[in-house]
Coordinates of C-alpha atoms and ligand atoms in Angstrom, one line a residue:
X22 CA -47.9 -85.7 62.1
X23 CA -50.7 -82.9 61.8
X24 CA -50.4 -80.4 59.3
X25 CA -50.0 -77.7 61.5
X26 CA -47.1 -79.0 63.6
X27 CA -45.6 -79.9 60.1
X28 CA -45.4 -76.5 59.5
X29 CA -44.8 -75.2 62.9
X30 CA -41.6 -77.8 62.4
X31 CA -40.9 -76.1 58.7
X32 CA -40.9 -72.9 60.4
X33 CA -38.7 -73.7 63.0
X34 CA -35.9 -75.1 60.6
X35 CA -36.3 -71.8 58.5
X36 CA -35.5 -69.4 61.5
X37 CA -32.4 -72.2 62.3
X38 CA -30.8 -72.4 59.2
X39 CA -31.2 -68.8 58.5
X40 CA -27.9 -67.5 59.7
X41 CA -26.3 -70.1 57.6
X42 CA -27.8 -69.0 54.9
X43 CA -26.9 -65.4 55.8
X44 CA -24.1 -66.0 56.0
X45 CA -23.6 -66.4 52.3
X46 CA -25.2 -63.7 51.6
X47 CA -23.9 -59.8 50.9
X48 CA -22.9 -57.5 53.7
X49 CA -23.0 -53.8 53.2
X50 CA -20.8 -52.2 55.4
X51 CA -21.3 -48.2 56.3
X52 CA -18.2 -46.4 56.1
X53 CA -17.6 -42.4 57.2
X54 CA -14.9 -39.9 56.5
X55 CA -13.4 -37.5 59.2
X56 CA -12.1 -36.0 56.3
X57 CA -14.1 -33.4 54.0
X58 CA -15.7 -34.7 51.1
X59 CA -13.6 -32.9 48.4
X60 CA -10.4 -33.5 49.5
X61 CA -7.8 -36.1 47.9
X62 CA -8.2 -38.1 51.1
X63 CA -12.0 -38.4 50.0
X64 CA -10.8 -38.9 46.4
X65 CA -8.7 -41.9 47.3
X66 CA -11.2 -43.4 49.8
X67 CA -14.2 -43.3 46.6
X68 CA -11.5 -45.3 44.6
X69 CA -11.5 -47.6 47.3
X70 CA -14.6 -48.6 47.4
X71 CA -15.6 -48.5 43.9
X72 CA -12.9 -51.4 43.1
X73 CA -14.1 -53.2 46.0
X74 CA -17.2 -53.0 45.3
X75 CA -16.9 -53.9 41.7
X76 CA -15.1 -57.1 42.7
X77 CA -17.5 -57.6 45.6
X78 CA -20.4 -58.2 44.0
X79 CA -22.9 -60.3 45.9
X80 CA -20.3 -60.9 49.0
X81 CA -19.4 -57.4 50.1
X82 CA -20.3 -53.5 49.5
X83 CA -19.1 -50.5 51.3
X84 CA -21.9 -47.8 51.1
X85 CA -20.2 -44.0 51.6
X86 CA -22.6 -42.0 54.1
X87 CA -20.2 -39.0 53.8
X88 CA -17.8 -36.5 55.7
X89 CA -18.0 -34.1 58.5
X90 CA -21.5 -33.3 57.1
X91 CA -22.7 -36.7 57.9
X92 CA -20.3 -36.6 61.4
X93 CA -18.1 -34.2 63.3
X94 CA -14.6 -35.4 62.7
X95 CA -13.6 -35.9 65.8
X96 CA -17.3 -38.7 66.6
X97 CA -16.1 -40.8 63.9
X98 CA -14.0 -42.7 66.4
X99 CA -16.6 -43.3 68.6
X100 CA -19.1 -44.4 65.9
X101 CA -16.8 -46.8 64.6
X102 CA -16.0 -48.1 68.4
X103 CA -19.9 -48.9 69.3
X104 CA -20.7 -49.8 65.9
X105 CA -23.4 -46.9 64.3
X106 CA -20.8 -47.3 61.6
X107 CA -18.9 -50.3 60.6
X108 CA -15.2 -48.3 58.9
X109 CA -14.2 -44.9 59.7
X110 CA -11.5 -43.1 57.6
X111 CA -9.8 -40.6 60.3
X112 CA -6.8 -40.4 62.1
X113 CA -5.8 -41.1 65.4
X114 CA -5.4 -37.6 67.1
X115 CA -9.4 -37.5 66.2
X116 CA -9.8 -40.5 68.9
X117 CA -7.7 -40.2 71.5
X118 CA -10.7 -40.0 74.0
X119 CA -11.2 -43.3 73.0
X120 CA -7.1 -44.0 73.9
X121 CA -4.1 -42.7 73.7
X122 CA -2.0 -44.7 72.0
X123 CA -3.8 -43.5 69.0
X124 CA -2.0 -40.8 68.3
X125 CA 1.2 -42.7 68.6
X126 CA 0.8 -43.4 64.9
X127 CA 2.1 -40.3 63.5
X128 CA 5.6 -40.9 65.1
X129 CA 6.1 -43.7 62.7
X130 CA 9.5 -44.3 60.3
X131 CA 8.6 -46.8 58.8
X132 CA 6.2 -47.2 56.3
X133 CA 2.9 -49.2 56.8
X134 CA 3.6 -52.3 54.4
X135 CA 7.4 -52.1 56.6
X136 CA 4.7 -52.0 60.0
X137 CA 2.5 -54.9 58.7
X138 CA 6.0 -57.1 58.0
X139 CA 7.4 -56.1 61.4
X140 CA 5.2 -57.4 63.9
X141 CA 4.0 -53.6 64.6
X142 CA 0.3 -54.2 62.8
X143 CA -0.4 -57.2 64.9
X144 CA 0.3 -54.8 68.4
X145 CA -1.3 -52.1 67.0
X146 CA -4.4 -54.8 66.1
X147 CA -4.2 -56.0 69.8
X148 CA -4.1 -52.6 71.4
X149 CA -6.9 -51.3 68.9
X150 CA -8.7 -54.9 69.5
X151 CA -8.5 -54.3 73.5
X152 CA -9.0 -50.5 74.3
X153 CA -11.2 -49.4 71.0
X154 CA -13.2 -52.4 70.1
X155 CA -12.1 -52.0 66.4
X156 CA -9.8 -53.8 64.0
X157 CA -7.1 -51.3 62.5
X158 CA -7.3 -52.4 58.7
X159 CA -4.7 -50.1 57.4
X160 CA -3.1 -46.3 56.7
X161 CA -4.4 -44.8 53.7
X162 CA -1.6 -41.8 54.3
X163 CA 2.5 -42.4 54.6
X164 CA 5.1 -40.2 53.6
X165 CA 3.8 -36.8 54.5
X166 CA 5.1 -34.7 57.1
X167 CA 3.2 -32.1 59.4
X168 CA 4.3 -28.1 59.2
X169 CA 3.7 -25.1 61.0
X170 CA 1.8 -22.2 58.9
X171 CA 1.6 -19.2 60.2
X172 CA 0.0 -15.6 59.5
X173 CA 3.3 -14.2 61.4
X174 CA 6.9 -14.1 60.3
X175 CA 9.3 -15.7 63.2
X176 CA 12.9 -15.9 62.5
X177 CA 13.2 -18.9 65.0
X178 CA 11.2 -22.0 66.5
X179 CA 10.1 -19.7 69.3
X180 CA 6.0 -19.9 69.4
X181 CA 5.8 -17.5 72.4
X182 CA 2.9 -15.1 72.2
X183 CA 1.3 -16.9 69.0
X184 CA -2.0 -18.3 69.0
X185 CA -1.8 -22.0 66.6
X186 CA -4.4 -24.2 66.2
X187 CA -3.8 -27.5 66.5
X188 CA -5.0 -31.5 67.3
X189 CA -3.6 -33.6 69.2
X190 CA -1.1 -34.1 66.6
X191 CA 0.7 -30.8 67.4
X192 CA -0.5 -30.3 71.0
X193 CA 3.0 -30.9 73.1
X194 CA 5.4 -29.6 70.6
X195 CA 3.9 -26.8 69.7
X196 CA 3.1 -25.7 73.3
X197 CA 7.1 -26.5 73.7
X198 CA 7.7 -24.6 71.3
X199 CA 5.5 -21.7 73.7
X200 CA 2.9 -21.8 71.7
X201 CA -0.6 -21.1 73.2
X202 CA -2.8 -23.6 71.2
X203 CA -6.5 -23.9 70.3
X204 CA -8.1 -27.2 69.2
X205 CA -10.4 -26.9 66.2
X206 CA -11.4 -29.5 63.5
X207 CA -10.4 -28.8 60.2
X208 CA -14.0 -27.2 59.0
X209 CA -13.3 -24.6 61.3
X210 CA -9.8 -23.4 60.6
X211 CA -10.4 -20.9 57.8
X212 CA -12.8 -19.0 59.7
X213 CA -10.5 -18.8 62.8
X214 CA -7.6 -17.6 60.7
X215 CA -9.9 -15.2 59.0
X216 CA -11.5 -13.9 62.7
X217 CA -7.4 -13.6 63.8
X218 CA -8.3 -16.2 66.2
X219 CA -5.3 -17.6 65.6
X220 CA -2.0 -16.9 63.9
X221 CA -1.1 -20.5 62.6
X222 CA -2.5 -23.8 62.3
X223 CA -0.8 -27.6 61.6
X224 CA -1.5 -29.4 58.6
X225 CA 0.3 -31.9 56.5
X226 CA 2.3 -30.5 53.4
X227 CA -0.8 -30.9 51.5
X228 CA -4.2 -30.4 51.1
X229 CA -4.4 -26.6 52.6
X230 CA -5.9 -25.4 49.2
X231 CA -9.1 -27.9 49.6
X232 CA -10.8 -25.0 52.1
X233 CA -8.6 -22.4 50.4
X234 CA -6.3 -21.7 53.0
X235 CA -3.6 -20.5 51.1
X236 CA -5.4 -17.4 50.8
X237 CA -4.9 -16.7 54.8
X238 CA -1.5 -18.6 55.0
X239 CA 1.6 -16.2 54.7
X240 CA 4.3 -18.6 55.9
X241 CA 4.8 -22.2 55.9
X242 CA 8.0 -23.6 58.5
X243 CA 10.4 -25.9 57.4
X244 CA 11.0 -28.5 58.0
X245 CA 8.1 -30.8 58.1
X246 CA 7.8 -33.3 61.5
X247 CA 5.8 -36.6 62.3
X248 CA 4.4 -39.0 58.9
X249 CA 0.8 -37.9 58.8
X250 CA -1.6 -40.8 59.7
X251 CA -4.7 -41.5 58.2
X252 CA -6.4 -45.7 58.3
X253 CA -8.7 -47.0 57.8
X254 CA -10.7 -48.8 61.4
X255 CA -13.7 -50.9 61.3
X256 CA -16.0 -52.2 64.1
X257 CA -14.6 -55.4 65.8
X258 CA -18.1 -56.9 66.1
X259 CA -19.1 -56.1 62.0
X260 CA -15.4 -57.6 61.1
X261 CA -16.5 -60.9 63.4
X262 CA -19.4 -61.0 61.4
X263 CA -18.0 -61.4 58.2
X264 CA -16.7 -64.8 56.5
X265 CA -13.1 -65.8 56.0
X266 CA -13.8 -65.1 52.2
X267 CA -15.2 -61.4 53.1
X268 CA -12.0 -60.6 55.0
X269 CA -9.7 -62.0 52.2
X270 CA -11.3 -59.3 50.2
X271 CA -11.7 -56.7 52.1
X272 CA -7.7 -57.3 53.3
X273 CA -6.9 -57.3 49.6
X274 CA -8.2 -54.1 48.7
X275 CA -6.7 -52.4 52.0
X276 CA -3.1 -54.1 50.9
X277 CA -3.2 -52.9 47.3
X278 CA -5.0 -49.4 48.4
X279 CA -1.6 -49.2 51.3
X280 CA 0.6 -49.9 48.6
X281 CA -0.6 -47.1 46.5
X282 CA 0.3 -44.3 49.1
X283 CA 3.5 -44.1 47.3
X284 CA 1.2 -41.6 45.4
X285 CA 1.4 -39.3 48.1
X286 CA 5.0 -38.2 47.5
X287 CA 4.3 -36.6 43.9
X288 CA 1.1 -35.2 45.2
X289 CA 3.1 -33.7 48.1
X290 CA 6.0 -32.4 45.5
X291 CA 2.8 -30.9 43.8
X292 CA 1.3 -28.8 46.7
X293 CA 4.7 -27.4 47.6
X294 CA 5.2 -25.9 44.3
X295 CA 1.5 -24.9 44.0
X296 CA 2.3 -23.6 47.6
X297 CA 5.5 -21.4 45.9
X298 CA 3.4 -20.0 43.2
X299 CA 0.3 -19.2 45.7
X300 CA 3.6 -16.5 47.4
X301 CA 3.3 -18.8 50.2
X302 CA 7.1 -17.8 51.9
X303 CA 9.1 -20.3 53.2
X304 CA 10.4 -20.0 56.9
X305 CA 13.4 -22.4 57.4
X306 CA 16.0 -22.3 60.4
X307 CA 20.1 -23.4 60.1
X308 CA 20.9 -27.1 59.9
X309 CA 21.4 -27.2 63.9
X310 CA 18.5 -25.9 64.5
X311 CA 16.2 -27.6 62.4
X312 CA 17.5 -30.7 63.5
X313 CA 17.0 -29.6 67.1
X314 CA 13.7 -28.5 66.0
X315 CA 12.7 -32.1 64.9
X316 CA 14.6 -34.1 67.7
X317 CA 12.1 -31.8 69.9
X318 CA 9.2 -33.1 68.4
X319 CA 9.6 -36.4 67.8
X320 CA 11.3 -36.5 72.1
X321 CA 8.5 -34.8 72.8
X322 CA 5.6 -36.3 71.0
X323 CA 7.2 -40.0 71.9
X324 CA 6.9 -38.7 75.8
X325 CA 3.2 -38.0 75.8
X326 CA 2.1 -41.0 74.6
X327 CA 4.3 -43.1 77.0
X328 CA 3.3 -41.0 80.0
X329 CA -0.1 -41.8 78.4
X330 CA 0.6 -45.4 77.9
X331 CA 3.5 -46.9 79.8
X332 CA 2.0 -50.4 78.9
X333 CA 1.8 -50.0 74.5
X334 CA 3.8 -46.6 74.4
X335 CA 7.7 -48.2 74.5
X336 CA 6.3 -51.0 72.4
X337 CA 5.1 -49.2 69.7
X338 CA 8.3 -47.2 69.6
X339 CA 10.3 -50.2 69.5
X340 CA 8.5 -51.3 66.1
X341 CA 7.4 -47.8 64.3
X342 CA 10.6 -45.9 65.1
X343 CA 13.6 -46.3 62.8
Ligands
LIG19 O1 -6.6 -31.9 61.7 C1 -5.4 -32.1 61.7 O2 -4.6 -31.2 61.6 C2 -4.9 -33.4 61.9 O3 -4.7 -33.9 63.0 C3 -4.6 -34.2 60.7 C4 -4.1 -35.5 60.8 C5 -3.9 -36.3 59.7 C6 -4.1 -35.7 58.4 C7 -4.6 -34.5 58.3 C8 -4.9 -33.7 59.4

């Protein structure tokens, strides 16, 4: 044999066992936040990756681009769907364009390590798998409620002639509640309550002091409805690309990170206090009508999505409802 064809042949066997020998090598997934960069949400997610990224050493690394100021909240969906990133940190209502059913996860009752036991992670995987072209990996938020805060006393849940801004999250009750409603993402909610644009705004029990809020927040209603919903998604195609012994990490670190969001209820008994002290006023309603109150959101918030999904919607009650 020639020298030349010796190493056309040498070549040839390079470029056909390189994926093999890629395949051993480190991946460095992109991940984005929906969420701002300073928040606790951001806080947790940094934790994330710096254990898994300690442990990952030469397998897998996650590299943080950033928040809304790397991507509008509600693209982050999208960019996770055809891949310009590989994991998003957001919540469903911030991709419902993509599909509906994504916004079925705030209804849930039962916590996400209760979901991945019950059969409900695998549905959620297939629906996420089918309509969204991602892999859900897990819920980096549980046991926080939504509430109402408002600029404007009302003495009950009648939102007629107020102006609250929502997401998806709070579209159908609050406009049940009479509300007329204005979608904004989160970076634009101080300046809207500032302009007078509107006289409210949903948000979980915490976090409202992260853009300062609390200094444009008079009321906040009681009770709190739905179990906020943050997860982490990735890219079905970058997950396909990893090795059984990248997932196995990667899977780990979700796990343990899922587990942690027992943290949430102390940092949640935290912000209500701070929320006290900041003279933010409670507004609560009588026992009947609270409960009416959250039997009206959860009745209404379950129809949506199974008007919007008569295939997934019942399923997903069946399995994330208590
Ligand atoms: O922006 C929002 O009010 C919203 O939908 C949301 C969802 C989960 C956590 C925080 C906010």
């Amino acid at each position: 044999m020639g020298s030349l064809r010796k190493a056309a042949l040498a070549a040839l066997a390079a470029v056909l066992l390189a994926p093999v020998a890629a395949g051993a090598q480190e991946i460095t997934l992109r991940v984005v936040s929906a969420f701002a960069e300073n928040t606790q949400y951001v806080k947790n997610l940094e934790g994330f990756i710096k254990n898994l990224n300690s442990e990952g050493k030469g397998s897998l690394q996650l590299n943080f681009i950033g928040g809304p100021k790397a991507m509008p909240p509600f693209e982050v969906g999208n960019a996770v769907r055809t891949g310009v990133v590989d994991i998003g940190m957001t919540t469903g209502a911030f991709y419902t364009n993509i599909m509906p059913e994504a916004d079925a996860l705030k209804l849930a009752q039962v916590s996400a390590p209760e979901q991945r036991r019950n059969g409900a992670y695998e549905l959620i995987n297939r629906i996420w798998n089918e309509k969204a072209n991602m892999v859900y990996l897990g819920r980096v938020i549980d046991f926080t409620p939504f509430h109402l805060y408002l600029t404007k006393k009302i003495d009950k849940p009648d939102l007629t002639g107020l102006k609250i801004r929502i997401t998806p999250v709070y579209r159908d009750f609050f406009q049940a509640l009479g509300a007329t409603v204005m979608q904004t993402a989160p970076g634009e909610v101080y300046t809207a309550l500032e302009r007078g644009v509107v006289d409210g705004y949903g948000w979980p029990i915490n976090g409202i002091f992260d853009a300062n809020w609390n200094e444009k927040t008079k009321y906040r209603v009681d009770p709190g409805f739905y179990n906020a919903e943050v997860s982490l998604i990735m890219n079905l195609d970058a997950w396909k690309k990893l090795s059984q012994a990248q997932r196995d990490l990667l899977m780990r670190h979700v796990v343990a990170h899922e587990a942690a969001n027992e943290s949430w209820k102390k940092i949640n008994d935290d912000d209500t206090r701070r929320q006290a002290q900041s003279g933010i006023q409670v507004i609560s309603f009588d026992a009947a009508t609270s409960k009416q109150y959250l039997d009206r959101a959860y009745s209404v918030g379950w129809e949506a999505i199974i008007k919007a999904s008569p295939q997934y919607g019942p399923q997903l009650r069946k399995l994330i409802s208590k």
